[in-house]
Structures are given as C-alpha cells and as structure tokens.
C-alpha cells in the first residue's frame, strides 16, 4: 500500500524504506558525505588516535565503512582491523578487561584479517607473497599465528572468519572468484589451510573463560609476549611483513552489546583501558579510531572513575546541521522519483508548509540521519494506513500523529517503554530526588538510585544544583534530555 501511495505521486518506491547502508545497493547515488570523513581519513595513516562521537544513527559506522573501503583500495595502505564484537570481554564487564586481553584479541583479529585478505587474492598472487617471506619474517608469522590464532577453537575461528569476510567484502573491490561468488564455506577452508601453513597449534583455550585466559597469558609470557605494548608493536611488524604500511584499529559498536546497550557506565568501562593508556597511542605504525555513542564519550570522565587525558586525544563530534539533513531528504526524493521531486511538499497539502515544519522533525530525530529516515517512514506510513485507498496528501495533524507513533515505537524498540512510563508519572521535565521519592513513595537513597538508572540509559541528564527557598545544601536537579521522551510526556502518550 505504501508503494501505491508513493507511485501515485511519481515515485518508483518508498524513499524512506531502508535506513542502513548495507540494505541500500544504490546508496552512493543519493548519499550525503558524512561529516568528519576527511578528518578520520587524514589521521588514519599516522600513529596516534582519533575519537569520533555522535548520537545513535548519526553515521559513525557509515564513516568507518567508507574510510575502510577507501584505505583498502589505496596504496600504500594500513591493515584495517575492526573491533566491533566484544563477546570475549563479557566476563570482565563488572571489573574491566585487562589490556593484555585486548592485545590478544586484536592480534587474533589482525592475523584473521591478513589470512582473509590473502584468501581474497588469486592463488598465483597469494603464492608470490608467501614465497617472498624471508627466514626471520616466516619465524615471526609462525610465532604469532601459533600463539594468538591457532589457539582458538576451530568453531570460534570459523565463525569469526565468516564475519570478517562479510566486512572485507564491502571494502575490497578486486577479489578472486571465490569471493565474487561469496562462497564463505570454501573460503573458511582456505583460511584454515593458510593458518596451518604459517603456524603450529601449541594449545587451545577459550579466552572468554578468565581462568583459561590466565593460563594462556602465562604461556604467552614465557614466549616473550608478557607486555601488551610489545604485543601491539608485533602486530604492526606482522602487517608490514605482508606489505601494509601499518595497522589501523577501528573500534565501533561499543554500546551494542548485551550488557552495554542500556548502561553507559559499562560501555565506558569496556573501552577505558585502550583510551587511558597513552603509550598505546605512541606505537609507531599503530593508529586507533574510535566511533562512540556521544553519551559513552561523555561518560568517560574523572567523576565517573574513568580519567581520560582528552587534552592528548584528538576528538570530534558528528553534528548533522539542518542544511545536511535537508540535502539528505532532497537527494532521496530526487533519486526515487527519477528527478521529478526534491521536496516533501509534493506529498503534503498546500496549507501544510512542510519545509517550515522540518526543524521539529529534525529535533525529534535527534539530528540523526538514520532516525530521520525511520521517523519519516513511520509518520507517512501511519498517514497512509489512516487513509487507506484514498492516497490523500499529508496534513500537519497527521504528521503530528505520525511523530507520536515514532516516539512511542522508538522508545519501545530501545526497551525503554516501562522506564518512559515511570518518568512520565513525574509530570515534569525538570525534577530532583525529592520529587521522585514523593511520587513513588521511596526513600532518598532509592530515589537517587532510580535517577542514576535513568541517567545510565541516557534518557535524563544533570541540569543544575540550587539551594531551596529555605536554604541548606544545594539540591541536584535533572532534566529529561531524550526528545522522544519529552514528546511522550508533553503530549500525554
């Protein structure tokens, strides 16, 4: 029905149907260049670090994928290693993972990336590279592959390699026929064969088990890999053996794990060791690029127990201005109407000046491209369902109702429905612990603990401390910061 609505007004399909780059094969034809892309690219070939923060859906991962694709097809190029799966760190969620574990995991991922890259080459090209390795180089490869890659269970390596193939497939343009056909099962065999050629399996261990990891660390320490900084330097050396200029580590999706999605503190704790160790950022040939939810980067402070030297860490924040968001809408409309339309006004009533209304939509979408596309899809779909078969133009009232539906649905998809209902009971956008205690009939400590939980979800934030009319100690006040929740409260949803 949505397609019928859009075709009625000259569109080939719904311009807002998909909100992720992986599901849009023609996105290059209507994509808007992400902010900070050039800055991340510029710092990717140097040693050091860069932290890019932004709201959820602001294009951080799209920036990472774009940078990765550009670098993989450039020359000379760094070995791009992506750390976006954090399952191995789960047992350390409460205490923080040791830096040695990060060194182990990233060495594993670097080796996996090299092996997968080799498997993407034609066999003759692959053999030329392998046969060109000299004695000391072969010894380094053997030690690292045997110590950090072959010690993982076969099943774990195979699953991880398949994920690696999917990521590399987006980045690498020139690939062998096996890659062109996406025959991942056969490629897993190629990678396993290469690993067996390069190294020897000394032992097998589950890094997700802290006691097993301690045994592994003892073995690695005996082999000279006791210092994580030394291990990281060896990753660079390994990459250079295979012709790469160095190593670029991309850290992404920190807030998308089972235990960090709804806990900013746990997300900050997860990556703290990599950010806090300044020496790690000074290793020649090793570059770090972090793509963080802005609320996680804001949580990395002395007050929260995570003292980060931000004065020594170059950083920036993705900010999509109204100009860029309008361009995003215009390009989508133009592409999906074969150049016939570039404004939402074509599907809106003449009395409803949508261009003047857009700032309200941008604010609710938190200036996030992904959220903006989702919001427009939900709002217009709601209008279509309410006017089945009539294909009537969108009115301001129906847009408001669609925005209400988006706010409720988005909070539900984030798992915040219950909490949103709790905060809404306060019937205020600014409150303190006394207000919470009075409303829910709980004591001061329980009230503050409840507020801390809301802070951890990113729904509210500290507003100010002020002395009451009767004097005394200043009282902390908090405000609802999530625009979806603001709408939920203000419109009594």
Coordinates of C-alpha atoms in Angstrom, one line a residue:
X1 CA 0.0 0.0 0.0
X2 CA 2.9 2.3 0.8
X3 CA 4.3 1.7 -2.7
X4 CA 0.9 2.6 -4.2
X5 CA 0.8 5.8 -2.3
X6 CA 4.3 6.8 -3.5
X7 CA 3.7 5.7 -7.1
X8 CA 0.5 7.9 -7.1
X9 CA 2.8 10.9 -6.6
X10 CA 5.5 9.9 -9.1
X11 CA 7.9 7.8 -7.0
X12 CA 9.4 4.4 -8.1
X13 CA 9.3 3.2 -4.4
X14 CA 9.4 4.4 -0.8
X15 CA 12.4 6.7 -0.4
X16 CA 12.4 6.1 3.3
X17 CA 12.0 2.3 3.4
X18 CA 15.6 1.5 4.4
X19 CA 17.8 3.3 7.0
X20 CA 21.1 1.3 6.8
X21 CA 23.7 1.5 4.1
X22 CA 24.1 -2.3 3.9
X23 CA 20.5 -2.7 2.7
X24 CA 20.7 0.0 0.0
X25 CA 22.8 -1.1 -3.0
X26 CA 22.3 2.3 -4.8
X27 CA 23.1 4.5 -1.8
X28 CA 26.1 6.0 -3.5
X29 CA 23.7 7.7 -5.9
X30 CA 22.0 9.7 -3.1
X31 CA 24.3 9.6 -0.1
X32 CA 25.4 12.7 1.7
X33 CA 29.1 12.8 2.6
X34 CA 29.4 12.2 6.3
X35 CA 30.8 15.0 8.5
X36 CA 34.4 14.2 9.7
X37 CA 35.1 11.7 7.0
X38 CA 38.0 13.7 5.8
X39 CA 39.4 14.1 9.3
X40 CA 39.2 10.4 10.1
X41 CA 40.9 9.7 6.7
X42 CA 43.6 12.2 7.4
X43 CA 44.5 10.6 10.8
X44 CA 44.3 7.0 9.6
X45 CA 47.8 6.8 8.1
X46 CA 49.5 8.2 11.2
X47 CA 50.4 6.8 14.6
X48 CA 48.1 8.0 17.3
X49 CA 44.4 8.2 18.0
X50 CA 41.2 9.9 17.0
X51 CA 37.8 9.6 18.7
X52 CA 34.6 10.4 16.7
X53 CA 31.5 10.7 18.9
X54 CA 27.9 11.1 17.8
X55 CA 24.3 10.2 18.5
X56 CA 23.0 6.8 17.6
X57 CA 22.3 6.7 13.9
X58 CA 24.5 9.8 13.2
X59 CA 26.6 7.9 10.6
X60 CA 29.6 6.8 12.7
X61 CA 29.6 3.2 11.3
X62 CA 28.9 4.6 7.8
X63 CA 32.0 6.8 8.2
X64 CA 34.0 3.8 9.4
X65 CA 32.9 1.6 6.4
X66 CA 33.7 4.4 4.0
X67 CA 37.1 5.0 5.4
X68 CA 37.8 1.3 5.4
X69 CA 36.8 1.0 1.7
X70 CA 38.9 3.9 0.7
X71 CA 42.0 2.7 2.5
X72 CA 41.7 -0.9 1.4
X73 CA 41.9 0.2 -2.2
X74 CA 44.6 2.7 -1.7
X75 CA 48.4 2.3 -1.8
X76 CA 50.3 2.1 0.4
X77 CA 47.6 1.1 2.8
X78 CA 47.4 0.2 6.5
X79 CA 45.9 -3.1 7.6
X80 CA 42.4 -2.1 8.8
X81 CA 41.3 -4.2 11.8
X82 CA 37.8 -3.8 13.2
X83 CA 36.9 -4.5 16.8
X84 CA 33.1 -4.5 16.9
X85 CA 32.4 -7.8 18.6
X86 CA 33.1 -7.8 22.3
X87 CA 31.7 -11.2 23.4
X88 CA 35.1 -12.3 24.7
X89 CA 35.2 -9.4 27.1
X90 CA 31.8 -10.2 28.7
X91 CA 33.2 -12.0 31.8
X92 CA 35.0 -8.7 32.7
X93 CA 32.1 -6.4 32.4
X94 CA 32.0 -5.6 36.1
X95 CA 35.7 -5.1 36.7
X96 CA 37.1 -4.1 33.3
X97 CA 39.1 -6.2 30.9
X98 CA 42.9 -6.2 31.2
X99 CA 44.9 -4.6 28.5
X100 CA 46.5 -7.9 27.8
X101 CA 43.2 -9.3 26.7
X102 CA 42.8 -6.5 24.2
X103 CA 46.3 -7.3 22.9
X104 CA 45.3 -10.9 22.5
X105 CA 42.0 -10.2 20.7
X106 CA 43.4 -7.6 18.4
X107 CA 46.4 -9.8 17.4
X108 CA 43.9 -12.5 16.6
X109 CA 41.8 -10.2 14.5
X110 CA 44.9 -8.8 12.7
X111 CA 46.0 -12.3 11.8
X112 CA 42.5 -13.2 10.7
X113 CA 42.3 -10.1 8.6
X114 CA 45.7 -10.9 6.9
X115 CA 44.6 -14.5 6.2
X116 CA 41.2 -13.4 4.9
X117 CA 42.9 -10.8 2.7
X118 CA 45.3 -13.5 1.3
X119 CA 42.3 -15.7 0.6
X120 CA 40.7 -12.9 -1.5
X121 CA 43.7 -12.9 -3.9
X122 CA 44.1 -15.2 -6.9
X123 CA 46.1 -18.2 -6.0
X124 CA 49.2 -17.2 -8.0
X125 CA 49.3 -13.8 -6.4
X126 CA 48.9 -15.3 -3.0
X127 CA 51.8 -17.7 -3.5
X128 CA 54.1 -15.0 -4.7
X129 CA 53.5 -13.1 -1.4
X130 CA 54.0 -16.2 0.7
X131 CA 57.1 -17.4 -1.1
X132 CA 58.7 -13.9 -0.8
X133 CA 58.8 -14.2 3.0
X134 CA 62.3 -14.4 4.4
X135 CA 63.5 -16.6 7.3
X136 CA 63.0 -14.1 10.2
X137 CA 59.7 -13.0 8.7
X138 CA 58.5 -16.6 8.5
X139 CA 59.5 -17.1 12.1
X140 CA 57.6 -14.0 13.2
X141 CA 54.5 -15.2 11.3
X142 CA 54.8 -18.7 12.8
X143 CA 55.1 -17.4 16.3
X144 CA 52.2 -15.1 16.1
X145 CA 49.8 -17.4 14.2
X146 CA 50.6 -20.3 16.5
X147 CA 50.4 -18.2 19.7
X148 CA 47.4 -15.9 19.0
X149 CA 45.3 -17.5 16.2
X150 CA 45.6 -21.3 16.2
X151 CA 45.0 -21.4 20.0
X152 CA 41.3 -20.6 19.4
X153 CA 38.8 -23.5 18.9
X154 CA 38.2 -24.3 15.3
X155 CA 34.5 -23.4 15.5
X156 CA 35.2 -20.0 17.0
X157 CA 37.8 -19.2 14.3
X158 CA 35.4 -20.3 11.5
X159 CA 32.5 -18.2 12.8
X160 CA 34.8 -15.2 13.3
X161 CA 36.3 -15.6 9.8
X162 CA 32.9 -15.6 8.2
X163 CA 32.0 -12.3 9.9
X164 CA 35.4 -11.0 8.7
X165 CA 34.6 -12.0 5.1
X166 CA 31.3 -10.0 5.2
X167 CA 33.1 -6.9 6.4
X168 CA 36.0 -7.2 3.9
X169 CA 33.6 -7.9 1.1
X170 CA 32.2 -4.4 1.5
X171 CA 35.8 -2.9 1.4
X172 CA 37.8 -4.8 -1.1
X173 CA 37.0 -4.1 -4.8
X174 CA 39.3 -6.6 -6.6
X175 CA 38.6 -10.1 -5.4
X176 CA 39.1 -13.7 -6.5
X177 CA 36.2 -15.7 -8.0
X178 CA 35.5 -17.5 -4.7
X179 CA 35.0 -14.0 -3.1
X180 CA 32.9 -12.8 -6.0
X181 CA 30.6 -15.8 -5.5
X182 CA 30.6 -15.3 -1.7
X183 CA 31.4 -18.9 -1.1
X184 CA 32.3 -18.3 2.5
X185 CA 32.4 -22.0 3.5
X186 CA 35.1 -22.7 1.0
X187 CA 37.0 -19.6 2.0
X188 CA 37.0 -20.7 5.6
X189 CA 38.9 -23.8 4.4
X190 CA 41.4 -21.6 2.6
X191 CA 42.0 -19.5 5.7
X192 CA 42.4 -22.7 7.8
X193 CA 44.9 -24.1 5.4
X194 CA 46.9 -20.9 5.3
X195 CA 46.9 -20.8 9.1
X196 CA 48.2 -24.3 9.3
X197 CA 51.0 -23.5 6.8
X198 CA 52.1 -20.5 8.8
X199 CA 51.9 -21.8 12.4
X200 CA 51.6 -24.7 14.8
X201 CA 48.8 -25.2 17.3
X202 CA 50.5 -25.4 20.7
X203 CA 47.4 -25.5 22.8
X204 CA 43.7 -24.5 22.6
X205 CA 41.9 -22.1 25.0
X206 CA 38.6 -20.3 25.5
X207 CA 39.5 -16.6 26.1
X208 CA 36.0 -16.0 27.4
X209 CA 37.0 -18.1 30.5
X210 CA 39.1 -15.9 32.9
X211 CA 40.9 -19.0 34.4
X212 CA 41.7 -20.3 30.9
X213 CA 42.9 -16.9 29.9
X214 CA 45.3 -16.7 32.9
X215 CA 46.8 -20.0 31.8
X216 CA 47.2 -18.6 28.2
X217 CA 48.8 -15.5 29.5
X218 CA 51.4 -17.5 31.4
X219 CA 52.3 -19.4 28.3
X220 CA 52.5 -16.3 26.2
X221 CA 54.6 -14.5 28.9
X222 CA 57.1 -17.5 28.7
X223 CA 57.2 -16.9 24.9
X224 CA 58.1 -13.2 25.3
X225 CA 54.6 -11.7 24.9
X226 CA 54.1 -10.6 28.5
X227 CA 54.0 -6.9 27.7
X228 CA 50.8 -5.8 25.8
X229 CA 52.7 -2.8 24.3
X230 CA 55.3 -5.2 22.9
X231 CA 52.5 -7.4 21.5
X232 CA 50.8 -4.4 19.8
X233 CA 54.2 -3.5 18.2
X234 CA 54.5 -7.0 16.9
X235 CA 51.0 -6.6 15.2
X236 CA 52.5 -3.7 13.3
X237 CA 55.6 -5.7 12.4
X238 CA 53.4 -8.6 11.1
X239 CA 51.4 -6.3 8.9
X240 CA 54.5 -4.7 7.4
X241 CA 55.8 -8.2 6.6
X242 CA 52.9 -8.6 4.2
X243 CA 53.3 -5.1 2.6
X244 CA 51.0 -3.0 4.7
X245 CA 52.2 0.4 6.0
X246 CA 51.0 -0.2 9.5
X247 CA 47.8 -1.1 11.4
X248 CA 44.6 1.0 11.8
X249 CA 42.3 -0.3 14.6
X250 CA 38.6 0.7 14.2
X251 CA 36.7 0.4 17.5
X252 CA 32.9 0.5 16.9
X253 CA 29.5 -0.6 18.2
X254 CA 30.7 -0.4 21.9
X255 CA 27.1 0.3 23.0
X256 CA 25.6 -2.5 21.1
X257 CA 26.4 -5.5 23.3
X258 CA 24.1 -7.4 25.6
X259 CA 25.4 -5.6 28.6
X260 CA 26.3 -2.1 27.3
X261 CA 23.2 -1.2 25.2
X262 CA 21.4 0.2 28.2
X263 CA 24.3 1.0 30.5
X264 CA 26.6 3.9 29.7
X265 CA 28.9 3.1 32.6
X266 CA 29.5 -0.4 31.4
X267 CA 30.2 0.8 27.9
X268 CA 32.7 3.3 29.2
X269 CA 34.4 0.7 31.3
X270 CA 34.7 -1.7 28.4
X271 CA 36.9 0.6 26.3
X272 CA 38.6 2.6 29.1
X273 CA 41.9 0.5 29.0
X274 CA 42.5 1.3 25.4
X275 CA 41.8 5.1 25.8
X276 CA 43.6 5.6 29.1
X277 CA 47.0 4.1 28.0
X278 CA 48.7 7.0 26.3
X279 CA 51.8 4.8 25.4
X280 CA 49.5 2.7 23.4
X281 CA 48.8 5.6 21.1
X282 CA 52.5 6.3 20.6
X283 CA 53.5 3.0 19.0
X284 CA 55.0 3.6 15.5
X285 CA 52.7 2.4 12.8
X286 CA 49.7 1.8 15.0
X287 CA 46.6 4.1 14.7
X288 CA 43.4 4.0 16.7
X289 CA 40.0 5.3 15.5
X290 CA 37.1 5.1 18.0
X291 CA 33.4 5.5 16.8
X292 CA 31.5 6.2 20.0
X293 CA 27.9 7.0 21.0
X294 CA 28.3 10.5 22.4
X295 CA 26.8 9.6 25.7
X296 CA 29.6 7.0 26.2
X297 CA 32.3 9.5 25.4
X298 CA 30.7 12.0 27.8
X299 CA 30.7 9.3 30.5
X300 CA 34.5 8.9 30.3
X301 CA 35.3 11.4 33.0
X302 CA 37.2 11.6 36.3
X303 CA 33.9 12.0 38.1
X304 CA 32.8 8.6 36.8
X305 CA 36.0 6.8 37.6
X306 CA 37.4 6.9 34.1
X307 CA 40.2 9.6 34.0
X308 CA 40.9 10.1 30.3
X309 CA 43.5 12.6 29.0
X310 CA 41.2 14.3 26.5
X311 CA 43.8 17.0 26.1
X312 CA 46.1 14.4 24.5
X313 CA 43.4 12.6 22.4
X314 CA 42.2 14.4 19.2
X315 CA 38.4 14.1 19.1
X316 CA 35.4 15.4 17.3
X317 CA 31.6 15.0 17.3
X318 CA 29.4 14.3 14.3
X319 CA 26.9 17.1 14.0
X320 CA 24.4 17.0 11.2
X321 CA 23.2 20.5 10.5
X322 CA 19.7 21.2 9.2
X323 CA 21.4 22.0 5.8
X324 CA 22.8 18.5 5.5
X325 CA 19.6 16.8 6.7
X326 CA 17.6 18.7 4.2
X327 CA 20.0 17.7 1.5
X328 CA 19.7 14.1 2.6
X329 CA 15.9 14.2 2.1
X330 CA 16.2 16.1 -1.2
X331 CA 18.6 13.6 -2.7
X332 CA 16.5 10.6 -1.7
X333 CA 13.3 12.2 -3.1
X334 CA 15.1 13.1 -6.3
X335 CA 16.6 9.6 -6.8
X336 CA 13.4 7.7 -6.1
X337 CA 11.3 10.0 -8.3
X338 CA 13.7 9.9 -11.2
X339 CA 14.4 13.6 -10.8
X340 CA 10.7 14.6 -10.6
X341 CA 10.7 15.8 -7.0
X342 CA 13.1 17.1 -4.4
X343 CA 10.8 18.4 -1.7
X344 CA 8.4 16.7 0.7
X345 CA 5.8 19.3 -0.3
X346 CA 4.9 17.1 -3.2
X347 CA 3.1 14.7 -0.9
X348 CA 1.8 17.3 1.6
X349 CA -1.3 19.6 1.4
X350 CA -0.6 23.1 0.2
X351 CA -1.6 24.6 3.5
X352 CA 0.9 22.4 5.3
X353 CA 4.3 24.1 4.8
X354 CA 6.5 21.1 5.4
X355 CA 9.8 22.9 4.9
X356 CA 9.0 25.2 7.8
X357 CA 7.9 22.2 9.9
X358 CA 11.1 20.2 9.3
X359 CA 13.1 21.6 12.3
X360 CA 10.5 19.9 14.6
X361 CA 11.1 16.6 12.8
X362 CA 14.9 17.0 13.0
X363 CA 14.7 17.7 16.7
X364 CA 12.7 14.6 17.4
X365 CA 15.1 12.6 15.3
X366 CA 18.0 14.0 17.3
X367 CA 19.6 15.2 14.1
X368 CA 20.4 11.6 13.3
X369 CA 20.2 10.6 9.6
X370 CA 19.1 7.0 10.4
X371 CA 16.4 8.2 12.9
X372 CA 15.2 10.9 10.5
X373 CA 14.6 8.3 7.7
X374 CA 12.9 6.0 10.2
X375 CA 10.7 8.8 11.5
X376 CA 9.6 9.9 8.1
X377 CA 8.8 6.3 7.1
X378 CA 6.7 5.7 10.3
X379 CA 4.9 9.1 10.0
X380 CA 4.0 8.8 6.4
X381 CA 3.1 5.1 6.8
X382 CA 0.7 6.0 9.6
X383 CA -0.9 8.6 7.4
X384 CA -1.3 6.0 4.6
X385 CA -2.9 3.5 7.0
X386 CA -5.3 6.1 8.3
X387 CA -6.4 7.0 4.8
X388 CA -6.5 3.6 3.1
X389 CA -7.3 3.7 -0.6
X390 CA -7.6 7.5 -0.8
X391 CA -3.9 8.5 -1.3
X392 CA -4.7 11.8 0.3
X393 CA -1.9 14.4 0.8
X394 CA -0.3 14.6 4.3
X395 CA -1.7 17.2 6.7
X396 CA 0.1 18.8 9.7
X397 CA -2.2 16.9 12.1
X398 CA -1.4 13.5 10.6
X399 CA 2.3 14.3 10.7
X400 CA 2.0 15.1 14.4
X401 CA 0.2 11.8 15.0
X402 CA 2.9 10.0 13.0
X403 CA 5.6 11.7 15.1
X404 CA 3.7 10.5 18.3
X405 CA 3.8 7.0 16.9
X406 CA 7.5 7.2 16.1
X407 CA 8.3 8.4 19.7
X408 CA 6.4 5.5 21.3
X409 CA 7.7 2.9 18.8
X410 CA 11.3 4.1 19.1
X411 CA 11.2 4.1 22.9
X412 CA 9.7 0.6 22.8
X413 CA 12.4 -0.7 20.3
X414 CA 15.0 0.7 22.7
X415 CA 13.5 -1.2 25.6
X416 CA 12.5 2.0 27.4
X417 CA 8.7 1.8 27.5
X418 CA 8.5 0.9 31.2
X419 CA 11.0 3.5 32.2
X420 CA 9.4 6.1 30.0
X421 CA 6.1 5.5 31.8
X422 CA 7.8 5.8 35.1
X423 CA 9.4 9.2 34.3
X424 CA 6.1 10.4 32.8
X425 CA 4.5 9.9 36.1
X426 CA 6.5 12.8 37.4
X427 CA 4.6 15.1 35.0
X428 CA 7.6 17.4 34.8
X429 CA 10.6 17.7 32.6
X430 CA 12.8 19.0 35.4
X431 CA 12.9 17.2 38.8
X432 CA 15.0 16.2 41.8
X433 CA 15.3 13.2 44.0
X434 CA 12.7 14.5 46.4
X435 CA 10.2 14.7 43.6
X436 CA 11.0 11.1 42.7
X437 CA 10.8 9.9 46.3
X438 CA 7.4 11.6 46.8
X439 CA 5.9 10.3 43.6
X440 CA 6.9 6.7 44.1
X441 CA 6.9 6.6 47.9
X442 CA 10.5 5.7 48.3
X443 CA 13.4 7.0 50.4
X444 CA 16.1 9.4 49.3
X445 CA 18.7 6.7 48.5
X446 CA 16.3 4.7 46.5
X447 CA 15.1 7.8 44.6
X448 CA 18.7 8.7 43.7
X449 CA 19.4 5.2 42.6
X450 CA 16.4 5.3 40.3
X451 CA 17.6 8.6 38.8
X452 CA 21.1 7.1 38.3
X453 CA 19.4 4.3 36.4
X454 CA 17.7 6.8 34.1
X455 CA 21.0 8.6 33.7
X456 CA 22.6 5.3 32.7
X457 CA 20.0 4.9 29.9
X458 CA 20.7 8.3 28.5
X459 CA 17.1 9.5 29.0
X460 CA 17.8 12.2 31.5
X461 CA 20.8 14.3 32.4
X462 CA 22.1 16.5 35.2
X463 CA 20.6 20.0 34.9
X464 CA 21.8 22.1 37.9
X465 CA 22.3 22.3 41.6
X466 CA 20.5 25.0 43.5
X467 CA 19.6 25.9 47.1
X468 CA 16.0 25.7 48.1
X469 CA 13.9 28.7 49.4
X470 CA 14.7 27.6 53.0
X471 CA 18.5 27.4 52.4
X472 CA 20.6 24.4 53.2
X473 CA 22.7 22.2 50.9
X474 CA 22.3 22.6 47.1
X475 CA 20.0 20.0 45.6
X476 CA 20.8 18.3 42.2
X477 CA 18.1 18.8 39.6
X478 CA 17.8 16.7 36.4
X479 CA 16.1 17.2 33.1
X480 CA 14.6 14.9 30.5
X481 CA 17.1 15.0 27.7
X482 CA 15.7 12.5 25.2
X483 CA 13.4 14.3 22.7
X484 CA 11.3 11.1 22.2
X485 CA 10.6 11.0 25.9
X486 CA 9.9 14.8 26.0
X487 CA 7.2 14.3 23.4
X488 CA 5.9 11.2 25.2
X489 CA 5.5 13.4 28.4
X490 CA 4.3 16.6 26.8
X491 CA 1.7 15.0 24.6
X492 CA 0.5 12.5 27.2
X493 CA 1.3 9.5 25.1

